[in-house]
XYZ file of C-alpha atoms in Angstrom:
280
model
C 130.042 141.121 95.299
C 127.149 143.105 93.059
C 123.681 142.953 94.127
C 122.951 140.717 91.403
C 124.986 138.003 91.799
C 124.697 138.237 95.592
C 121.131 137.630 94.888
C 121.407 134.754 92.865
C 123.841 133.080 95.195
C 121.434 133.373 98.122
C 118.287 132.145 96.364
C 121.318 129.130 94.976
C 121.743 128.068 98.784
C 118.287 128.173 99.542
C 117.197 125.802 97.188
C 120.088 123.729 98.307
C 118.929 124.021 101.409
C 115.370 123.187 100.575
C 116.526 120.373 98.656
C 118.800 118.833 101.739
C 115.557 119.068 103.640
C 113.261 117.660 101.231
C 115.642 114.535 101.232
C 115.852 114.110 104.342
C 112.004 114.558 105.152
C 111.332 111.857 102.176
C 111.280 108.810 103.859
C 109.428 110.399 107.042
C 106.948 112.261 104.712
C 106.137 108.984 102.522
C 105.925 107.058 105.592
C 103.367 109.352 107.255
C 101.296 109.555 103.929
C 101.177 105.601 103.304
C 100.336 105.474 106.908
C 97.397 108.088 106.417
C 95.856 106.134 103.045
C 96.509 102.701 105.353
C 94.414 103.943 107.972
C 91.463 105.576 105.557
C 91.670 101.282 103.864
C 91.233 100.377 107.393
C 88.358 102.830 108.501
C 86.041 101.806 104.986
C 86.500 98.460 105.861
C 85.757 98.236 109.615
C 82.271 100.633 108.797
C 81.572 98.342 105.671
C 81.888 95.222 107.960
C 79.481 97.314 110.764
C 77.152 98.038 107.881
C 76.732 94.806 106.374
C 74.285 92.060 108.569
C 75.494 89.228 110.375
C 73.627 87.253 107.961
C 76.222 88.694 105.073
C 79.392 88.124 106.820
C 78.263 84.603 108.357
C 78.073 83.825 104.651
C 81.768 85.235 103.540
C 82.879 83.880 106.750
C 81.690 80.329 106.255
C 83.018 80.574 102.394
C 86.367 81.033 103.853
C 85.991 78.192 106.085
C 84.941 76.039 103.394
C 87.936 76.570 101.461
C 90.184 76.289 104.296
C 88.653 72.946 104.972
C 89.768 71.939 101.411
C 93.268 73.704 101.360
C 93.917 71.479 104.737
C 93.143 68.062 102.732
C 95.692 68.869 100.621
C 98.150 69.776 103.431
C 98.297 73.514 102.299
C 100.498 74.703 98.603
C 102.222 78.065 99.567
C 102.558 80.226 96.357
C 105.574 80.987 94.675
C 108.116 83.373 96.744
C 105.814 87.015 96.839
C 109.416 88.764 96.767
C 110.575 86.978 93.690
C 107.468 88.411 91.585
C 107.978 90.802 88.991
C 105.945 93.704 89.002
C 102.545 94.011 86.922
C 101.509 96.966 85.757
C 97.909 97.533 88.105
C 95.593 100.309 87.483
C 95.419 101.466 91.391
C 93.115 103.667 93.483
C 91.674 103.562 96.448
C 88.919 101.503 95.831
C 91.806 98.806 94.113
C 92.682 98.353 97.489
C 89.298 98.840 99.174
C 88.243 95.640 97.484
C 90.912 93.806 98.395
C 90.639 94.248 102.238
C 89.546 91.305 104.014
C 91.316 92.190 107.301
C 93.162 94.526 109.605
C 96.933 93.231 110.876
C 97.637 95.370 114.327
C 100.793 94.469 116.134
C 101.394 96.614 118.768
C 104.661 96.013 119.772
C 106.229 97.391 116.499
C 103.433 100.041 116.146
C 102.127 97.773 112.962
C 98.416 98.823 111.643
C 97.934 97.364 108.367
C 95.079 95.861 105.862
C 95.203 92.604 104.779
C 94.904 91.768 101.360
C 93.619 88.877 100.021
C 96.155 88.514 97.509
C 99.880 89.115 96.811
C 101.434 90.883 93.940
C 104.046 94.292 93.914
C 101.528 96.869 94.509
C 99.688 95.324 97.107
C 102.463 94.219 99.111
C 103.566 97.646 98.904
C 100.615 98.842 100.574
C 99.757 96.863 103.188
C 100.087 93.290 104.671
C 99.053 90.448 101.835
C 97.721 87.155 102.006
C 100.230 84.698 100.485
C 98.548 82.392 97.863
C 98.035 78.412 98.513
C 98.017 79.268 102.282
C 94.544 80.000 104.173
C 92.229 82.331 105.058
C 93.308 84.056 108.542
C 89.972 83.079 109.579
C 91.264 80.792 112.420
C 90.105 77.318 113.422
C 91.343 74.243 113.739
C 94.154 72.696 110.869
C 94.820 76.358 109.498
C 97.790 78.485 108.883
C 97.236 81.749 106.805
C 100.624 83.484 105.710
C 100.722 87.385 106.037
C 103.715 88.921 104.111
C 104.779 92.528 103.560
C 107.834 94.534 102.691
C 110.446 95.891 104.661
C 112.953 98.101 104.209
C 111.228 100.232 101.462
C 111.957 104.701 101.185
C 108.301 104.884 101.263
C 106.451 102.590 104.017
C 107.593 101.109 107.179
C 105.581 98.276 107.047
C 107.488 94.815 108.131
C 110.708 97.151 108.658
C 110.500 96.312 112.856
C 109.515 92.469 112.596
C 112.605 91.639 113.485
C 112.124 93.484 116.844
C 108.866 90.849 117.796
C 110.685 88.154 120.424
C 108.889 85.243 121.557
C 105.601 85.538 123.378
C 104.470 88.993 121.457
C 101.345 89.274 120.391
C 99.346 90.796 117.084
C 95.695 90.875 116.368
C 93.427 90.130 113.355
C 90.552 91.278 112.405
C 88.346 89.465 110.026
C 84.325 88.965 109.493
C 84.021 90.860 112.660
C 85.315 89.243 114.887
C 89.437 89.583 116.235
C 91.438 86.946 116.701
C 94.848 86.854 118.661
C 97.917 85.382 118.048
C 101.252 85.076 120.120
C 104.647 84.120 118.737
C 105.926 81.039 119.405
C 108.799 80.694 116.625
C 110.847 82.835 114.657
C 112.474 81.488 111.988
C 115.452 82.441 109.152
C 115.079 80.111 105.609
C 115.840 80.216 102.178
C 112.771 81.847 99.935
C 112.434 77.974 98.750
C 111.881 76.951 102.066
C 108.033 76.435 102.766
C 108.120 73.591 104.753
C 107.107 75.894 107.850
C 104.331 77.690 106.326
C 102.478 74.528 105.795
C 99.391 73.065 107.439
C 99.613 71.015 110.220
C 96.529 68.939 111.686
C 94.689 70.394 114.466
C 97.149 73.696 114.796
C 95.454 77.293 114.212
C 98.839 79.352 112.846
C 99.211 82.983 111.263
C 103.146 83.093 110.014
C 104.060 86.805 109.411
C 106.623 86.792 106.503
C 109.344 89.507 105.225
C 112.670 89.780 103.661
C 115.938 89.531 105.664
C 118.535 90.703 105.997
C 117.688 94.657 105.782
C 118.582 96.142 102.395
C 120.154 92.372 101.272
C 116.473 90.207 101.035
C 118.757 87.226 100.571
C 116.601 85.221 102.780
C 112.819 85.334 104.340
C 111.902 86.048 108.161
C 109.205 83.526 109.292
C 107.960 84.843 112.880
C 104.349 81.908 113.683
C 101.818 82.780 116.177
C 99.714 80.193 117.336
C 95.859 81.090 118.459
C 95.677 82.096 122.099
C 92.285 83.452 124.001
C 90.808 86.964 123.094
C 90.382 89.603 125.914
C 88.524 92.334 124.688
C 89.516 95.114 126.893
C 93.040 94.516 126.579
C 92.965 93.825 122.895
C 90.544 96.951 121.805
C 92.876 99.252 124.472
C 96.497 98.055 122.200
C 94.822 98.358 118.825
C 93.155 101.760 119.724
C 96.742 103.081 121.157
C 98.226 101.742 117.808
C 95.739 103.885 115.443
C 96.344 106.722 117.692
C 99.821 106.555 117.499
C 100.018 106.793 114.009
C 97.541 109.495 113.690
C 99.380 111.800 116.057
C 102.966 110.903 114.056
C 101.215 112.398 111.105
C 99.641 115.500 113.306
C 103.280 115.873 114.619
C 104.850 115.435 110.829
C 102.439 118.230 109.371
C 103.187 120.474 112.215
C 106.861 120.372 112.337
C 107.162 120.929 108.478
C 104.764 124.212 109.072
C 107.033 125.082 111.775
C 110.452 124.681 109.349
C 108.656 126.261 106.785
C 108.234 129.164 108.531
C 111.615 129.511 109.996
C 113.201 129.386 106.529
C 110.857 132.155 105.425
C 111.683 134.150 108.203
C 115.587 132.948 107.725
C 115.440 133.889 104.089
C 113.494 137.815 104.834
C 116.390 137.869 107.595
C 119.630 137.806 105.318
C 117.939 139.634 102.687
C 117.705 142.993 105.492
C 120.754 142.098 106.169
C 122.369 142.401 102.538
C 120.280 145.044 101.595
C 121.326 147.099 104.546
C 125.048 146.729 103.442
């Protein structure tokens, strides 16, 4: 074979080779980098809750009360379906979602460490963990039940993709007005998207219902997994949510280094065959 061509076929394989790589890393890559914009959401709103006074948030704390009170008259009116919306076009940035943080969503059995929004629409729920409309605030207290939903199954995030893995007596955290409240399954539940009748209010309970499409890939039908409001103990609480946040800072640590480390060994792969041919 001449030079030439010989040439041309070996920078034609590594680009194929690239290429197989690149889609292959995608969905880790994507992941990784959702994960890393997730976590900077997360870190502006937990040093914008220590900045403001307790004053401020016993004020946005007791305006969320207030309108829980008068969601719970009505018995609660759970939007439409958040997976049935079509998508809007949304001028997004970080500060888009910065202002729509009212919470953090940790759930450390599934390695979950998301914002919560307090709204739901396509770019949102692609981003983090959204508060479903006619439902209330995750607040807590007595005749409430906020619904969290998220996607699963997306190239791009993680994000519900492992609620299916929570069993009964799990626990996840929320934090909200500075303060954290814990929850721990006690149902988990397969309906129709029509089906609210378990995301309603019911007197005296204090429920968080974390909601996603099932089954993977199909979304023919919604995952309903309820946690009820059990007692908060700090130490163990702060010790699962801190393991959480460092887990997914040392999968993107661990991402970044691996692709340097590939990166380099097709460089040196590549100089290698070209010796090689040349020496021929």
């Amino acid at each position: 074979m001449k030079p030439k061509k010989r040439k041309l076929l070996d920078l034609l394989m590594l680009f194929l080779l690239l290429s197989g790589i690149g889609i292959l890393a995608y969905p880790f890559v994507s992941d990784a980098l959702n994960n890393y914009l997730d976590q900077q959401i997360i870190s502006h709103y937990q040093q914008q809750a220590v900045k403001e006074n307790e004053a401020i948030m016993a004020k946005i704390q007791k305006d969320m009360t207030k309108k829980n009170q008068q969601l719970a008259k009505k018995g609660g009116n759970p939007g439409v379906d958040p997976f049935t919306k079509k998508k809007e076009p949304v001028k997004t940035d970080k500060t888009y979602f910065e202002k729509h943080t009212i919470g953090v969503l940790t759930i450390p059995e599934i390695n979950v460490h998301l914002p919560i929004f307090d709204e739901t629409n396509t770019v949102l729920l692609e981003k983090g963990a959204s508060l479903l409309e006619g439902t209330s605030y995750p607040t807590g207290g007595e005749s409430t039940h906020a619904v969290i939903s998220s996607h699963r199954g997306l190239p791009q995030a993680k994000l519900f993709t492992d609620l299916p893995k929570l069993t009964l007596g799990d626990s996840f955290y929320i934090e909200i007005n500075g303060q954290t409240l814990a929850y721990q399954v006690d149902q988990i539940k397969t309906v129709e998207p029509t089906d609210t009748k378990d995301l309603r209010i019911e007197k005296g309970k204090d429920f968080v219902t974390l909601l996603t499409c099932t089954p993977y890939m199909i979304n023919s039908h919604r995952l309903l997994v309820r946690g009820h409001r059990v007692p908060y103990h700090a130490k163990k609480v702060q010790k699962e949510v801190q393991k959480v946040s460092e887990n997914k800072r040392f999968f993107l640590y661990g991402l970044i280094a691996i692709s340097i480390l590939i990166f380099l060994f097709l460089i040196y792969l590549f100089r290698q065959t070209f010796k090689i041919r040349n020496r021929r």
